[in-house]
C-alpha positions as a Python dict, from the first residue, in 0.01 Angstrom:
ca = {
    (1, 'X'): (0, 0, 0),
    (2, 'X'): (272, 205, 130),
    (3, 'X'): (186, 501, 350),
    (4, 'X'): (295, 843, 218),
    (5, 'X'): (598, 993, 345),
    (6, 'X'): (575, 1321, 531),
    (7, 'X'): (865, 1571, 540),
    (8, 'X'): (1022, 1623, 887),
    (9, 'X'): (1075, 2026, 984),
    (10, 'X'): (1442, 2085, 953),
    (11, 'X'): (1578, 2292, 1236),
    (12, 'X'): (1728, 2619, 1108),
    (13, 'X'): (2094, 2628, 1071),
    (14, 'X'): (2265, 2829, 1358),
    (15, 'X'): (2382, 3168, 1193),
    (16, 'X'): (2743, 3144, 1081),
    (17, 'X'): (2961, 3333, 1363),
    (18, 'X'): (3086, 3683, 1212),
    (19, 'X'): (3430, 3802, 1194),
    (20, 'X'): (3456, 4058, 1480),
    (21, 'X'): (3861, 4129, 1434),
    (22, 'X'): (4077, 4009, 1193),
    (23, 'X'): (4475, 4037, 1183),
    (24, 'X'): (4685, 3968, 909),
    (25, 'X'): (5052, 3952, 894),
    (26, 'X'): (5048, 4251, 1139),
    (27, 'X'): (5375, 4393, 1263),
    (28, 'X'): (5437, 4684, 1459),
    (29, 'X'): (5775, 4869, 1508),
    (30, 'X'): (5919, 5126, 1707),
    (31, 'X'): (6044, 5424, 1453),
    (32, 'X'): (6239, 5602, 1733),
    (33, 'X'): (6466, 5299, 1828),
    (34, 'X'): (6376, 5034, 1545),
    (35, 'X'): (6275, 4799, 1787),
    (36, 'X'): (6023, 4550, 1675),
    (37, 'X'): (5696, 4532, 1938),
    (38, 'X'): (5500, 4273, 1717),
    (39, 'X'): (5612, 4038, 1429),
    (40, 'X'): (5376, 3845, 1188),
    (41, 'X'): (5074, 3824, 1400),
    (42, 'X'): (4775, 3652, 1216),
    (43, 'X'): (4447, 3600, 1443),
    (44, 'X'): (4071, 3614, 1415),
    (45, 'X'): (3836, 3664, 1671),
    (46, 'X'): (3453, 3564, 1585),
    (47, 'X'): (3139, 3654, 1759),
    (48, 'X'): (3050, 3491, 2047),
    (49, 'X'): (3432, 3370, 2121),
    (50, 'X'): (3577, 3456, 2442),
    (51, 'X'): (3962, 3479, 2423),
    (52, 'X'): (4245, 3517, 2676),
    (53, 'X'): (4535, 3709, 2549),
    (54, 'X'): (4858, 3559, 2792),
    (55, 'X'): (5237, 3652, 2792),
    (56, 'X'): (5520, 3759, 2981),
    (57, 'X'): (5562, 4153, 3055),
    (58, 'X'): (5683, 4316, 2708),
    (59, 'X'): (5544, 4025, 2517),
    (60, 'X'): (5307, 4254, 2314),
    (61, 'X'): (4984, 4212, 2475),
    (62, 'X'): (4888, 4547, 2524),
    (63, 'X'): (4994, 4642, 2149),
    (64, 'X'): (4765, 4380, 1999),
    (65, 'X'): (4470, 4525, 2243),
    (66, 'X'): (4526, 4875, 2108),
    (67, 'X'): (4522, 4746, 1780),
    (68, 'X'): (4196, 4572, 1766),
    (69, 'X'): (4082, 4860, 1982),
    (70, 'X'): (4129, 5109, 1701),
    (71, 'X'): (4368, 5297, 1928),
    (72, 'X'): (4689, 5252, 1707),
    (73, 'X'): (4765, 5164, 1367),
    (74, 'X'): (5018, 4852, 1225),
    (75, 'X'): (5340, 4939, 1089),
    (76, 'X'): (5312, 4640, 842),
    (77, 'X'): (4996, 4410, 747),
    (78, 'X'): (4609, 4482, 796),
    (79, 'X'): (4378, 4496, 1102),
    (80, 'X'): (4021, 4489, 1036),
    (81, 'X'): (3746, 4537, 1304),
    (82, 'X'): (3387, 4524, 1284),
    (83, 'X'): (3397, 4503, 902),
    (84, 'X'): (3635, 4815, 865),
    (85, 'X'): (4018, 4808, 762),
    (86, 'X'): (4211, 5047, 1007),
    (87, 'X'): (4343, 5321, 792),
    (88, 'X'): (4042, 5350, 588),
    (89, 'X'): (3764, 5441, 854),
    (90, 'X'): (3716, 5712, 1106),
    (91, 'X'): (3876, 5547, 1402),
    (92, 'X'): (3695, 5791, 1640),
    (93, 'X'): (3326, 5657, 1525),
    (94, 'X'): (3488, 5257, 1532),
    (95, 'X'): (3622, 5314, 1895),
    (96, 'X'): (3261, 5448, 2015),
    (97, 'X'): (3135, 5095, 1931),
    (98, 'X'): (3410, 4893, 2085),
    (99, 'X'): (3385, 4827, 2463),
    (100, 'X'): (3723, 4896, 2649),
    (101, 'X'): (3814, 4853, 2998),
    (102, 'X'): (4143, 4951, 3137),
    (103, 'X'): (4273, 5074, 3484),
    (104, 'X'): (4420, 5350, 3324),
    (105, 'X'): (4101, 5475, 3221),
    (106, 'X'): (4043, 5831, 3337),
    (107, 'X'): (3737, 5879, 3591),
    (108, 'X'): (3634, 6143, 3809),
    (109, 'X'): (3672, 6014, 4134),
    (110, 'X'): (3375, 6211, 4291),
    (111, 'X'): (3139, 6064, 3991),
    (112, 'X'): (2852, 5822, 4108),
    (113, 'X'): (2865, 5454, 3996),
    (114, 'X'): (2578, 5579, 3767),
    (115, 'X'): (2724, 5861, 3651),
    (116, 'X'): (3035, 5681, 3545),
    (117, 'X'): (2802, 5393, 3328),
    (118, 'X'): (2620, 5706, 3202),
    (119, 'X'): (2938, 5885, 3049),
    (120, 'X'): (2967, 5527, 2847),
    (121, 'X'): (2683, 5664, 2648),
    (122, 'X'): (2875, 5953, 2517),
    (123, 'X'): (3238, 5820, 2549),
    (124, 'X'): (3342, 6131, 2741),
    (125, 'X'): (3520, 6155, 3074),
    (126, 'X'): (3280, 6406, 3202),
    (127, 'X'): (2913, 6355, 3188),
    (128, 'X'): (2695, 6544, 2937),
    (129, 'X'): (2409, 6586, 3131),
    (130, 'X'): (2162, 6725, 2812),
    (131, 'X'): (2276, 6443, 2609),
    (132, 'X'): (2116, 6156, 2821),
    (133, 'X'): (1733, 6090, 2832),
    (134, 'X'): (1542, 5874, 3037),
    (135, 'X'): (1586, 5559, 2850),
    (136, 'X'): (1954, 5640, 2879),
    (137, 'X'): (1931, 5653, 3236),
    (138, 'X'): (1737, 5374, 3290),
    (139, 'X'): (1945, 5156, 3061),
    (140, 'X'): (2280, 5265, 3288),
    (141, 'X'): (2072, 5144, 3593),
    (142, 'X'): (1991, 4816, 3429),
    (143, 'X'): (2367, 4743, 3340),
    (144, 'X'): (2457, 4798, 3715),
    (145, 'X'): (2222, 4546, 3779),
    (146, 'X'): (2333, 4314, 3537),
    (147, 'X'): (2711, 4342, 3668),
    (148, 'X'): (2540, 4292, 4023),
    (149, 'X'): (2665, 4615, 4144),
    (150, 'X'): (2332, 4831, 4168),
    (151, 'X'): (2406, 4914, 4528),
    (152, 'X'): (2707, 5130, 4387),
    (153, 'X'): (2418, 5361, 4180),
    (154, 'X'): (2479, 5658, 4403),
    (155, 'X'): (2850, 5576, 4577),
    (156, 'X'): (3125, 5790, 4433),
    (157, 'X'): (3362, 5613, 4214),
    (158, 'X'): (3666, 5701, 4439),
    (159, 'X'): (3562, 5514, 4726),
    (160, 'X'): (3477, 5200, 4550),
    (161, 'X'): (3700, 4885, 4588),
    (162, 'X'): (3890, 4767, 4301),
    (163, 'X'): (3654, 4490, 4206),
    (164, 'X'): (3359, 4715, 4212),
    (165, 'X'): (3527, 4978, 3998),
    (166, 'X'): (3614, 4697, 3741),
    (167, 'X'): (3245, 4632, 3701),
    (168, 'X'): (3124, 4983, 3712),
    (169, 'X'): (3387, 5017, 3429),
    (170, 'X'): (3219, 4706, 3239),
    (171, 'X'): (2881, 4844, 3276),
    (172, 'X'): (3009, 5163, 3146),
    (173, 'X'): (3181, 4989, 2837),
    (174, 'X'): (2846, 4817, 2774),
    (175, 'X'): (2662, 5149, 2735),
    (176, 'X'): (2699, 5157, 2357),
    (177, 'X'): (2594, 4797, 2331),
    (178, 'X'): (2931, 4670, 2163),
    (179, 'X'): (2992, 4382, 1957),
    (180, 'X'): (3337, 4366, 2107),
    (181, 'X'): (3457, 4408, 2485),
    (182, 'X'): (3828, 4441, 2534),
    (183, 'X'): (3969, 4384, 2871),
    (184, 'X'): (4299, 4488, 2980),
    (185, 'X'): (4423, 4343, 3295),
    (186, 'X'): (4100, 4370, 3474),
    (187, 'X'): (4171, 4196, 3797),
    (188, 'X'): (4509, 4394, 3866),
    (189, 'X'): (4546, 4433, 4264),
    (190, 'X'): (4216, 4245, 4342),
    (191, 'X'): (4185, 4077, 4654),
    (192, 'X'): (4035, 3698, 4626),
    (193, 'X'): (3690, 3769, 4675),
    (194, 'X'): (3669, 4096, 4459),
    (195, 'X'): (3849, 3866, 4181),
    (196, 'X'): (3607, 3593, 4237),
    (197, 'X'): (3295, 3857, 4203),
    (198, 'X'): (3442, 3999, 3899),
    (199, 'X'): (3495, 3631, 3743),
    (200, 'X'): (3163, 3540, 3826),
    (201, 'X'): (3024, 3886, 3674),
    (202, 'X'): (3209, 3815, 3325),
    (203, 'X'): (3074, 3451, 3298),
    (204, 'X'): (2747, 3588, 3365),
    (205, 'X'): (2783, 3845, 3121),
    (206, 'X'): (2889, 3580, 2840),
    (207, 'X'): (2607, 3366, 2888),
    (208, 'X'): (2331, 3650, 2853),
    (209, 'X'): (2503, 3792, 2533),
    (210, 'X'): (2597, 3488, 2304),
    (211, 'X'): (2697, 3731, 2027),
    (212, 'X'): (2965, 3954, 2231),
    (213, 'X'): (3308, 3867, 2153),
    (214, 'X'): (3562, 3919, 2466),
    (215, 'X'): (3939, 3963, 2476),
    (216, 'X'): (4058, 3947, 2834),
    (217, 'X'): (4438, 4055, 2889),
    (218, 'X'): (4581, 3870, 3195),
    (219, 'X'): (4916, 3713, 3360),
    (220, 'X'): (4719, 3450, 3555),
    (221, 'X'): (4534, 3142, 3437),
    (222, 'X'): (4340, 3141, 3759),
    (223, 'X'): (4166, 3475, 3642),
    (224, 'X'): (3985, 3323, 3341),
    (225, 'X'): (3617, 3257, 3381),
    (226, 'X'): (3468, 2919, 3238),
    (227, 'X'): (3340, 3115, 2943),
    (228, 'X'): (3708, 3168, 2829),
    (229, 'X'): (3695, 2919, 2514),
    (230, 'X'): (4018, 3035, 2325),
    (231, 'X'): (4366, 3160, 2422),
    (232, 'X'): (4687, 3319, 2234),
    (233, 'X'): (5018, 3324, 2372),
    (234, 'X'): (5261, 3553, 2275),
    (235, 'X'): (5624, 3582, 2349),
    (236, 'X'): (5883, 3856, 2219),
    (237, 'X'): (5594, 3992, 1995),
    (238, 'X'): (5524, 3679, 1820),
    (239, 'X'): (5208, 3433, 1844),
    (240, 'X'): (5348, 3111, 2023),
    (241, 'X'): (5005, 2929, 1986),
    (242, 'X'): (4647, 3033, 1973),
    (243, 'X'): (4322, 2823, 1956),
    (244, 'X'): (4105, 2627, 2161),
    (245, 'X'): (4209, 2669, 2557),
    (246, 'X'): (4249, 2293, 2596),
    (247, 'X'): (4479, 2293, 2311),
    (248, 'X'): (4668, 2600, 2408),
    (249, 'X'): (4666, 2615, 2769),
    (250, 'X'): (4926, 2335, 2820),
    (251, 'X'): (5207, 2267, 3047),
    (252, 'X'): (5465, 2230, 2735),
    (253, 'X'): (5312, 2533, 2594),
    (254, 'X'): (5318, 2764, 2882),
    (255, 'X'): (5665, 2663, 2940),
    (256, 'X'): (5790, 2768, 2635),
    (257, 'X'): (5604, 3094, 2638),
    (258, 'X'): (5729, 3202, 2955),
    (259, 'X'): (6050, 3019, 2951),
    (260, 'X'): (6043, 2840, 3254),
    (261, 'X'): (5893, 2469, 3388),
    (262, 'X'): (5504, 2526, 3425),
    (263, 'X'): (5246, 2300, 3526),
    (264, 'X'): (4883, 2346, 3431),
    (265, 'X'): (4553, 2194, 3553),
    (266, 'X'): (4200, 2240, 3523),
    (267, 'X'): (3915, 2210, 3760),
    (268, 'X'): (3539, 2251, 3676),
    (269, 'X'): (3604, 2495, 3396),
    (270, 'X'): (3878, 2710, 3586),
    (271, 'X'): (4256, 2692, 3538),
    (272, 'X'): (4563, 2645, 3755),
    (273, 'X'): (4922, 2728, 3662),
    (274, 'X'): (5228, 2660, 3884),
    (275, 'X'): (5585, 2655, 3855),
    (276, 'X'): (5707, 2296, 3795),
    (277, 'X'): (6031, 2140, 3880),
    (278, 'X'): (6338, 2202, 3625),
}
């Protein structure tokens, strides 16, 4: 007699990655001069994806970041962020749940690291002390520890190094528990040890928060952490290439994007680009 067959338990299907940001036919034109800043941009960022946004100065990187950060509107096309289309949502509420880190952010230089992180809960430059309960204050401590800078809790922001400031600002951006974290040239003017500390911190962050999506604007492949899995190349306001890093960050595509011979190599998840011979 054939023994009865028993059904094997089925592993649950992994949840489908949700769309975090979507640009469809997006263009931006400067009204005063008629200059085209972006033209025909199509791009989708999904939960858990980590994107690098690369291109020469003036390529349109910061404009793209401002669009998905709900800081500006497109001239043509549509931008949807966290399920909301720009133009049909209160962007102030949307901005409150998007993490943004930029060297241009205004931060009181005499505020301690902990105070700066606290202001992320209210989205303000100056702290609103009555708005921070014990749980909020403790969360700020936890985020400083997560970014490996808890020793900066009582240190004035103005005397912190560039790398320390960057990690404090990332902790601040995480206070709102965002699904999307935008990093606008976070490695700007960092020395080598500070750069490597920040890369390590971002890599750990990606591993610890599997649903978080990030977009990093940078000029240098060496600044990309091993967590970066996707890349977009912009040139003159248009997408040159987008997709998996192994398919986008090639010598041929980088050469076409930057307009000079570039050789690209990768070692243990880290990238290196250098000018090749013409």
